[in-house]
Short mmCIF file of C-alpha atoms and ligand atoms in Angstrom, two decimals:
data_model
loop_
_atom_site.label_atom_id
_atom_site.label_comp_id
_atom_site.label_asym_id
_atom_site.label_seq_id
_atom_site.Cartn_x
_atom_site.Cartn_y
_atom_site.Cartn_z
CA UNK A 1 32.29 39.83 19.56
CA UNK A 2 30.39 37.77 17.01
CA UNK A 3 27.35 37.57 19.27
CA UNK A 4 27.15 41.39 19.63
CA UNK A 5 27.54 41.81 15.87
CA UNK A 6 24.68 39.39 15.26
CA UNK A 7 22.59 41.20 17.87
CA UNK A 8 23.32 44.57 16.30
CA UNK A 9 23.20 43.74 12.59
CA UNK A 10 21.02 40.63 12.34
CA UNK A 11 17.27 40.20 12.55
CA UNK A 12 16.18 38.93 15.96
CA UNK A 13 14.37 35.88 14.62
CA UNK A 14 16.38 33.36 16.70
CA UNK A 15 17.38 33.01 20.34
CA UNK A 16 20.56 30.89 20.13
CA UNK A 17 22.48 29.45 23.04
CA UNK A 18 25.49 31.70 23.70
CA UNK A 19 28.14 29.45 22.13
CA UNK A 20 30.18 30.61 19.13
CA UNK A 21 31.32 27.63 17.06
CA UNK A 22 34.47 27.84 14.96
CA UNK A 23 35.13 24.18 14.04
CA UNK A 24 33.23 20.94 13.68
CA UNK A 25 34.36 17.33 13.35
CA UNK A 26 32.07 14.30 13.50
CA UNK A 27 29.79 14.76 16.51
CA UNK A 28 32.00 17.45 18.09
CA UNK A 29 32.31 21.21 17.67
CA UNK A 30 34.84 23.70 19.08
CA UNK A 31 34.10 27.27 20.17
CA UNK A 32 36.13 30.50 19.91
CA UNK A 33 37.84 29.75 23.24
CA UNK A 34 38.89 26.28 22.06
CA UNK A 35 36.31 24.48 24.22
CA UNK A 36 34.85 21.28 22.82
CA UNK A 37 31.16 20.43 22.84
CA UNK A 38 29.22 17.34 21.83
CA UNK A 39 26.64 18.41 19.23
CA UNK A 40 23.41 16.70 20.23
CA UNK A 41 21.20 18.79 17.95
CA UNK A 42 23.06 18.29 14.65
CA UNK A 43 21.45 21.33 13.03
CA UNK A 44 17.93 19.95 13.52
CA UNK A 45 18.98 16.66 11.81
CA UNK A 46 20.83 18.27 8.90
CA UNK A 47 24.09 16.72 10.16
CA UNK A 48 23.14 13.04 10.27
CA UNK A 49 26.50 12.18 8.67
CA UNK A 50 28.34 14.36 11.23
CA UNK A 51 30.33 17.54 10.75
CA UNK A 52 32.63 17.57 7.72
CA UNK A 53 32.33 13.93 6.77
CA UNK A 54 35.51 13.19 4.73
CA UNK A 55 33.67 11.56 1.82
CA UNK A 56 31.20 14.43 1.52
CA UNK A 57 33.98 17.01 1.76
CA UNK A 58 35.94 15.15 -0.92
CA UNK A 59 32.93 15.19 -3.25
CA UNK A 60 32.43 18.92 -2.61
CA UNK A 61 36.12 19.73 -3.16
CA UNK A 62 36.26 17.72 -6.34
CA UNK A 63 33.18 19.47 -7.66
CA UNK A 64 34.54 22.92 -6.68
CA UNK A 65 37.43 22.26 -9.04
CA UNK A 66 35.11 21.42 -11.95
CA UNK A 67 31.89 23.42 -12.18
CA UNK A 68 29.54 24.73 -9.48
CA UNK A 69 26.49 26.16 -11.21
CA UNK A 70 24.85 25.76 -14.59
CA UNK A 71 21.17 26.44 -13.86
CA UNK A 72 18.67 24.03 -15.37
CA UNK A 73 18.88 25.93 -18.65
CA UNK A 74 21.66 23.44 -19.43
CA UNK A 75 22.42 19.91 -18.27
CA UNK A 76 25.28 19.17 -15.89
CA UNK A 77 27.00 15.82 -15.50
CA UNK A 78 26.21 15.51 -11.76
CA UNK A 79 22.41 15.79 -11.71
CA UNK A 80 21.70 12.48 -13.48
CA UNK A 81 23.79 10.29 -11.14
CA UNK A 82 22.32 12.12 -8.11
CA UNK A 83 18.71 11.64 -9.23
CA UNK A 84 19.34 7.97 -10.00
CA UNK A 85 20.87 7.39 -6.56
CA UNK A 86 18.04 9.28 -4.89
CA UNK A 87 15.53 7.15 -6.76
CA UNK A 88 17.24 3.97 -5.51
CA UNK A 89 17.28 5.20 -1.91
CA UNK A 90 13.78 6.74 -1.88
CA UNK A 91 12.01 4.04 -3.88
CA UNK A 92 10.35 6.72 -6.00
CA UNK A 93 11.03 6.84 -9.72
CA UNK A 94 11.50 10.63 -9.84
CA UNK A 95 12.73 13.59 -7.81
CA UNK A 96 12.48 17.33 -8.27
CA UNK A 97 15.53 18.94 -6.63
CA UNK A 98 15.28 22.19 -4.68
CA UNK A 99 17.45 23.83 -2.01
CA UNK A 100 15.72 24.35 1.33
CA UNK A 101 13.15 22.17 3.04
CA UNK A 102 10.47 24.83 2.69
CA UNK A 103 11.01 24.87 -1.08
CA UNK A 104 10.62 21.09 -1.25
CA UNK A 105 7.36 21.46 0.69
CA UNK A 106 6.13 24.22 -1.64
CA UNK A 107 6.98 21.95 -4.58
CA UNK A 108 5.02 19.09 -3.00
CA UNK A 109 2.01 21.36 -2.34
CA UNK A 110 1.99 22.47 -5.98
CA UNK A 111 2.22 18.85 -7.11
CA UNK A 112 -0.64 17.80 -4.81
CA UNK A 113 -2.90 20.59 -6.05
CA UNK A 114 -2.19 20.12 -9.73
CA UNK A 115 -2.56 16.35 -9.39
CA UNK A 116 -5.95 17.03 -7.78
CA UNK A 117 -7.10 19.12 -10.75
CA UNK A 118 -5.68 17.01 -13.55
CA UNK A 119 -6.07 13.49 -12.14
CA UNK A 120 -8.91 13.75 -9.65
CA UNK A 121 -11.04 16.29 -11.50
CA UNK A 122 -11.31 18.78 -8.65
CA UNK A 123 -12.93 22.05 -9.89
CA UNK A 124 -10.48 24.90 -10.54
CA UNK A 125 -9.11 26.60 -7.40
CA UNK A 126 -11.05 24.32 -5.04
CA UNK A 127 -8.34 21.82 -4.08
CA UNK A 128 -7.96 21.09 -0.38
CA UNK A 129 -4.99 19.58 1.40
CA UNK A 130 -5.50 17.99 4.82
CA UNK A 131 -2.77 18.70 7.37
CA UNK A 132 -2.25 18.06 11.09
CA UNK A 133 -2.47 20.38 14.06
CA UNK A 134 0.95 21.40 15.50
CA UNK A 135 2.62 20.64 12.18
CA UNK A 136 5.93 22.15 11.16
CA UNK A 137 6.72 22.26 7.44
CA UNK A 138 8.72 25.49 7.08
CA UNK A 139 8.32 29.24 7.06
CA UNK A 140 6.93 30.51 3.76
CA UNK A 141 3.63 32.39 3.74
CA UNK A 142 1.77 29.40 2.30
CA UNK A 143 3.33 26.96 4.76
CA UNK A 144 2.57 29.12 7.81
CA UNK A 145 -0.94 29.50 6.40
CA UNK A 146 -1.65 26.00 7.70
CA UNK A 147 0.44 26.21 10.85
CA UNK A 148 -1.44 26.26 14.18
CA UNK A 149 1.41 27.99 16.03
CA UNK A 150 0.55 31.64 16.76
CA UNK A 151 4.16 32.87 16.76
CA UNK A 152 4.70 31.44 13.26
CA UNK A 153 1.62 33.26 11.90
CA UNK A 154 0.90 36.47 13.78
CA UNK A 155 1.29 39.51 11.57
CA UNK A 156 2.04 37.53 8.43
CA UNK A 157 -1.46 37.28 6.95
CA UNK A 158 -3.37 37.27 4.65
CA UNK A 159 -2.88 33.55 4.33
CA UNK A 160 -3.16 31.02 1.51
CA UNK A 161 -6.52 29.19 1.58
CA UNK A 162 -7.09 25.53 0.74
CA UNK A 163 -5.95 23.74 3.89
CA UNK A 164 -7.97 21.70 6.37
CA UNK A 165 -6.42 21.13 9.80
CA UNK A 166 -7.23 18.00 11.82
CA UNK A 167 -5.75 16.64 15.10
CA UNK A 168 -2.50 14.68 14.71
CA UNK A 169 -2.57 10.95 15.46
CA UNK A 170 -6.29 10.56 14.72
CA UNK A 171 -6.85 8.61 11.51
CA UNK A 172 -10.65 8.82 11.87
CA UNK A 173 -10.40 12.62 11.81
CA UNK A 174 -8.59 12.44 8.50
CA UNK A 175 -11.09 9.99 7.05
CA UNK A 176 -13.93 12.33 8.12
CA UNK A 177 -12.19 15.38 6.66
CA UNK A 178 -11.65 13.88 3.21
CA UNK A 179 -14.19 15.32 0.78
CA UNK A 180 -14.75 15.62 -2.98
CA UNK A 181 -12.23 18.48 -3.23
CA UNK A 182 -9.49 16.81 -1.20
CA UNK A 183 -6.33 16.38 -3.23
CA UNK A 184 -4.02 15.05 -0.57
CA UNK A 185 -3.15 14.43 3.05
CA UNK A 186 0.21 15.93 4.09
CA UNK A 187 1.84 14.90 7.39
CA UNK A 188 5.06 14.43 9.31
CA UNK A 189 5.53 10.73 10.24
CA UNK A 190 6.77 12.01 13.63
CA UNK A 191 6.15 15.66 14.50
CA UNK A 192 9.63 17.06 15.15
CA UNK A 193 9.25 20.73 16.04
CA UNK A 194 6.02 20.02 17.95
CA UNK A 195 8.15 18.16 20.52
CA UNK A 196 9.01 14.75 18.98
CA UNK A 197 5.39 13.58 18.88
CA UNK A 198 5.25 9.90 17.87
CA UNK A 199 1.73 9.06 16.63
CA UNK A 200 -0.12 5.95 17.90
CA UNK A 201 0.93 2.64 16.36
CA UNK A 202 -1.14 2.01 13.23
CA UNK A 203 -1.87 5.68 12.53
CA UNK A 204 0.06 5.99 9.29
CA UNK A 205 -1.24 2.63 8.09
CA UNK A 206 -4.83 3.72 8.73
CA UNK A 207 -4.24 7.07 7.05
CA UNK A 208 -2.68 5.27 4.07
CA UNK A 209 -5.73 3.02 3.81
CA UNK A 210 -8.12 5.98 4.06
CA UNK A 211 -6.26 7.87 1.33
CA UNK A 212 -6.23 4.83 -0.95
CA UNK A 213 -9.96 4.23 -0.40
CA UNK A 214 -10.79 7.87 -1.18
CA UNK A 215 -8.36 8.11 -4.09
CA UNK A 216 -6.36 10.99 -2.63
CA UNK A 217 -2.60 11.31 -2.24
CA UNK A 218 -0.68 10.70 0.96
CA UNK A 219 2.49 12.81 1.04
CA UNK A 220 4.85 12.65 4.01
CA UNK A 221 7.32 15.31 5.12
CA UNK A 222 10.49 13.31 5.87
CA UNK A 223 12.72 16.40 6.00
CA UNK A 224 13.56 15.82 9.67
CA UNK A 225 12.58 12.15 10.13
CA UNK A 226 14.10 10.82 6.91
CA UNK A 227 17.61 9.79 5.89
CA UNK A 228 18.18 7.43 8.79
CA UNK A 229 17.29 9.67 11.70
CA UNK A 230 14.61 7.42 13.21
CA UNK A 231 16.43 4.12 12.72
CA UNK A 232 15.09 3.38 9.25
CA UNK A 233 15.95 5.24 6.06
CA UNK A 234 12.38 6.66 6.11
CA UNK A 235 10.24 6.95 9.23
CA UNK A 236 7.20 5.64 7.31
CA UNK A 237 9.00 2.28 7.02
CA UNK A 238 8.34 1.66 10.73
CA UNK A 239 4.74 1.03 9.68
CA UNK A 240 5.47 -0.42 6.24
CA UNK A 241 3.68 2.54 4.70
CA UNK A 242 4.37 3.65 1.14
CA UNK A 243 3.28 7.27 0.66
CA UNK A 244 2.66 8.76 -2.80
CA UNK A 245 5.40 11.30 -2.30
CA UNK A 246 7.92 12.59 0.23
CA UNK A 247 9.72 15.83 0.89
CA UNK A 248 13.34 15.53 1.95
CA UNK A 249 16.02 18.06 2.86
CA UNK A 250 18.31 18.70 5.82
CA UNK A 251 20.73 15.69 5.84
CA UNK A 252 20.41 15.36 2.05
CA UNK A 253 23.08 18.07 1.97
CA UNK A 254 25.30 16.21 4.48
CA UNK A 255 25.75 19.36 6.55
CA UNK A 256 27.74 20.92 3.73
CA UNK A 257 25.28 22.42 1.28
CA UNK A 258 21.53 23.05 1.16
CA UNK A 259 19.90 20.28 -0.87
CA UNK A 260 16.23 19.27 -0.84
CA UNK A 261 13.82 17.40 -3.07
CA UNK A 262 10.28 16.30 -3.64
CA UNK A 263 10.19 12.60 -4.58
CA UNK A 264 7.25 10.83 -6.23
CA UNK A 265 6.40 8.34 -8.95
CA UNK A 266 5.57 9.18 -12.57
CA UNK A 267 1.80 9.55 -12.06
CA UNK A 268 2.38 12.48 -9.68
CA UNK A 269 5.56 13.95 -11.11
CA UNK A 270 4.19 14.06 -14.66
CA UNK A 271 1.99 17.03 -13.73
CA UNK A 272 5.12 19.17 -14.08
CA UNK A 273 5.90 20.39 -17.59
CA UNK A 274 8.55 22.91 -18.69
CA UNK A 275 7.68 26.32 -17.29
CA UNK A 276 5.43 25.12 -14.45
CA UNK A 277 8.06 25.12 -11.69
CA UNK A 278 11.74 25.72 -11.17
CA UNK A 279 14.65 27.00 -9.13
CA UNK A 280 17.85 28.73 -10.22
CA UNK A 281 19.98 26.72 -7.80
CA UNK A 282 17.90 23.51 -7.59
CA UNK A 283 19.83 20.54 -8.96
CA UNK A 284 23.07 22.48 -9.38
CA UNK A 285 26.24 20.38 -9.77
CA UNK A 286 27.59 21.20 -6.28
CA UNK A 287 24.27 20.19 -4.70
CA UNK A 288 24.08 17.05 -6.84
CA UNK A 289 27.64 15.93 -6.03
CA UNK A 290 27.18 16.63 -2.31
CA UNK A 291 23.71 15.05 -2.27
CA UNK A 292 24.94 11.84 -3.89
CA UNK A 293 27.87 11.55 -1.46
CA UNK A 294 25.51 12.25 1.47
CA UNK A 295 23.24 9.38 0.38
CA UNK A 296 26.22 7.07 -0.22
CA UNK A 297 27.52 7.71 3.30
CA UNK A 298 24.14 6.94 4.88
CA UNK A 299 23.84 3.66 2.97
CA UNK A 300 27.48 2.49 3.06
CA UNK A 301 27.97 3.26 6.75
CA UNK A 302 24.56 1.77 7.62
CA UNK A 303 23.66 4.91 9.55
CA UNK A 304 19.93 4.10 9.84
CA UNK A 305 20.79 0.80 11.54
CA UNK A 306 23.25 2.63 13.78
CA UNK A 307 20.55 5.14 14.76
CA UNK A 308 18.20 2.29 15.65
CA UNK A 309 20.70 0.57 17.95
CA UNK A 310 22.13 3.68 19.59
CA UNK A 311 18.71 5.30 19.91
CA UNK A 312 17.26 2.30 21.71
CA UNK A 313 20.01 2.24 24.36
CA UNK A 314 20.06 6.06 24.66
CA UNK A 315 16.32 6.17 25.36
CA UNK A 316 16.57 3.31 27.84
CA UNK A 317 19.39 5.11 29.67
CA UNK A 318 17.41 8.38 29.73
CA UNK A 319 14.45 6.55 31.26
CA UNK A 320 16.77 4.89 33.77
CA UNK A 321 17.76 8.33 35.10
CA UNK A 322 14.42 8.10 36.87
CA UNK A 323 14.28 11.82 37.57
CA UNK A 324 11.01 13.21 38.97
CA UNK A 325 11.53 16.13 36.58
CA UNK A 326 11.08 13.87 33.55
CA UNK A 327 7.50 13.35 32.40
CA UNK A 328 8.29 11.25 29.34
CA UNK A 329 11.14 10.03 27.16
CA UNK A 330 9.98 9.38 23.60
CA UNK A 331 11.13 9.13 20.02
CA UNK A 332 12.48 6.70 17.47
CA UNK A 333 16.09 6.03 16.59
CA UNK A 334 18.18 9.09 17.40
CA UNK A 335 15.24 11.52 17.32
CA UNK A 336 14.54 11.77 21.02
CA UNK A 337 12.43 14.11 23.13
CA UNK A 338 12.62 14.38 26.90
CA UNK A 339 9.51 16.12 28.16
CA UNK A 340 9.81 17.81 31.54
CA UNK A 341 7.01 18.24 34.06
CA UNK A 342 5.80 21.83 34.11
CA UNK A 343 6.83 22.22 37.78
CA UNK A 344 10.43 21.45 36.71
CA UNK A 345 10.35 24.71 34.74
CA UNK A 346 11.00 25.15 31.03
CA UNK A 347 13.60 23.17 29.08
CA UNK A 348 15.83 26.11 28.15
CA UNK A 349 17.73 26.51 31.47
CA UNK A 350 18.56 22.78 31.38
CA UNK A 351 19.97 23.21 27.87
CA UNK A 352 22.04 26.17 29.12
CA UNK A 353 23.43 24.08 31.98
CA UNK A 354 24.23 21.24 29.59
CA UNK A 355 26.01 23.72 27.32
CA UNK A 356 28.18 24.78 30.27
CA UNK A 357 29.07 21.10 30.71
CA UNK A 358 29.91 20.66 27.00
CA UNK A 359 26.67 19.14 25.69
CA UNK A 360 24.77 21.10 23.03
CA UNK A 361 21.06 20.48 22.68
CA UNK A 362 17.98 22.62 22.17
CA UNK A 363 14.60 22.97 23.78
CA UNK A 364 11.52 22.67 21.62
CA UNK A 365 8.05 23.75 22.64
CA UNK A 366 8.93 24.94 26.16
CA UNK A 367 8.94 21.62 28.00
CA UNK A 368 10.87 19.31 25.68
CA UNK A 369 14.63 18.80 25.36
CA UNK A 370 15.47 17.37 21.96
CA UNK A 371 18.42 15.00 21.60
CA UNK A 372 19.26 14.36 17.94
CA UNK A 373 23.02 13.81 17.66
CA UNK A 374 24.78 12.99 14.40
CA UNK A 375 24.18 9.33 13.55
CA UNK A 376 27.95 8.76 13.44
CA UNK A 377 28.22 9.57 17.18
CA UNK A 378 30.29 7.09 19.22
CA UNK A 379 28.58 5.12 21.95
CA UNK A 380 31.19 6.30 24.48
CA UNK A 381 30.28 9.92 23.65
CA UNK A 382 26.61 9.20 24.33
CA UNK A 383 27.65 7.63 27.65
CA UNK A 384 29.72 10.70 28.48
CA UNK A 385 26.77 12.99 27.68
CA UNK A 386 24.43 10.80 29.74
CA UNK A 387 26.55 11.47 32.80
CA UNK A 388 25.97 15.20 32.40
CA UNK A 389 22.32 14.82 31.40
CA UNK A 390 21.56 12.80 34.51
CA UNK A 391 23.47 15.29 36.69
CA UNK A 392 21.48 18.20 35.26
CA UNK A 393 18.11 16.45 35.45
CA UNK A 394 18.60 14.73 38.81
C1 PLP B 1 13.22 21.79 9.03
C2 PLP B 1 11.92 21.31 8.47
C3 PLP B 1 11.34 21.91 7.34
C4 PLP B 1 11.89 23.17 6.71
O1 PLP B 1 13.18 23.04 6.23
P1 PLP B 1 14.03 24.38 5.93
O2 PLP B 1 15.27 23.86 5.24
O3 PLP B 1 14.32 25.01 7.24
O4 PLP B 1 13.22 25.25 5.05
C5 PLP B 1 10.19 21.36 6.84
N1 PLP B 1 9.62 20.28 7.40
C6 PLP B 1 10.14 19.67 8.48
C7 PLP B 1 9.47 18.47 9.05
C8 PLP B 1 11.30 20.18 9.08
O5 PLP B 1 11.79 19.60 10.18
#
């Protein structure tokens, strides 16, 4: 029923697995027929705290009974405590709250450009931002302007200029691309949508050093990798790298509400003055209450540490399957990609078979199955899923 309605009345911009979810709880969801499935995608890492975490629901309910929207024309009593908590968790003195990940990225791009003009003296309209091949940062016209994926771009031009694309994982290429008009380098610490591409050890550190030497910003997109997913609060911590700014989203809303932000220190954030940027819903009291509870849950329940431990054993067990179909198992924490050999066929049919067995996951980039369960998942549930995964991949 629902599927036909979506087919008939929706745009065909997705190709979902044919499961219709009615309920969610922790790492599990239930479909219209009452069948239970283990959610091993967690809404592309937007459900790190699991479905309907009680503390996040309580914060949302409490806020529903008070006030839900003020706009930034007025103050609300939730935004201050949220921004302070976010500053503690991010290590950046300031944050600019938005709603979706793409909006946080757009905010970061504006900040990078304006910083380039006002602080680096780049001539008007000449600022360049260096990005990586196979990046994924969202779906706006400007963001797909620097995508290298044909399906994201075709038919959507003309595109926004001002981006320089270099190979991912090659610090020398970034160093070579930095010029007098470069404002910033903008990267994912691990490329998620590209197929869980973990760059070579030392890459981010070398890029950080190159940016510092050249006096340009390094901004990292932690929308998918951040908030505990990779086993640290921020993926850049694996290399002890401090970027000049980060974009965050997805799990910042705890699976309940869209919440995103661009975080940076004063020297970057002070390029924004009243009138230069904004969002009707950004920083609204619902988002702020939910965002603060989402951060509290990650910290109090030590979910990054949990992701590190569970991810390590999950990856080891996936490798131990020893299937000739598997080319590589990679990732960090609970952001895991299983790349299949091309002669094993594409990843989608394996995801369909796993769905039939009660395990929900999603293919990315044809050959890769992504496993990114909620960080609250129980070890016994991972073991249960592993039984099915090894059966399907054997
Ligand atoms: C999901 C994602 C985005 C876009 O977030 P939306 O909320 O879908 O706009 C941006 N960057 C990365 C790395 C992502 O994974």
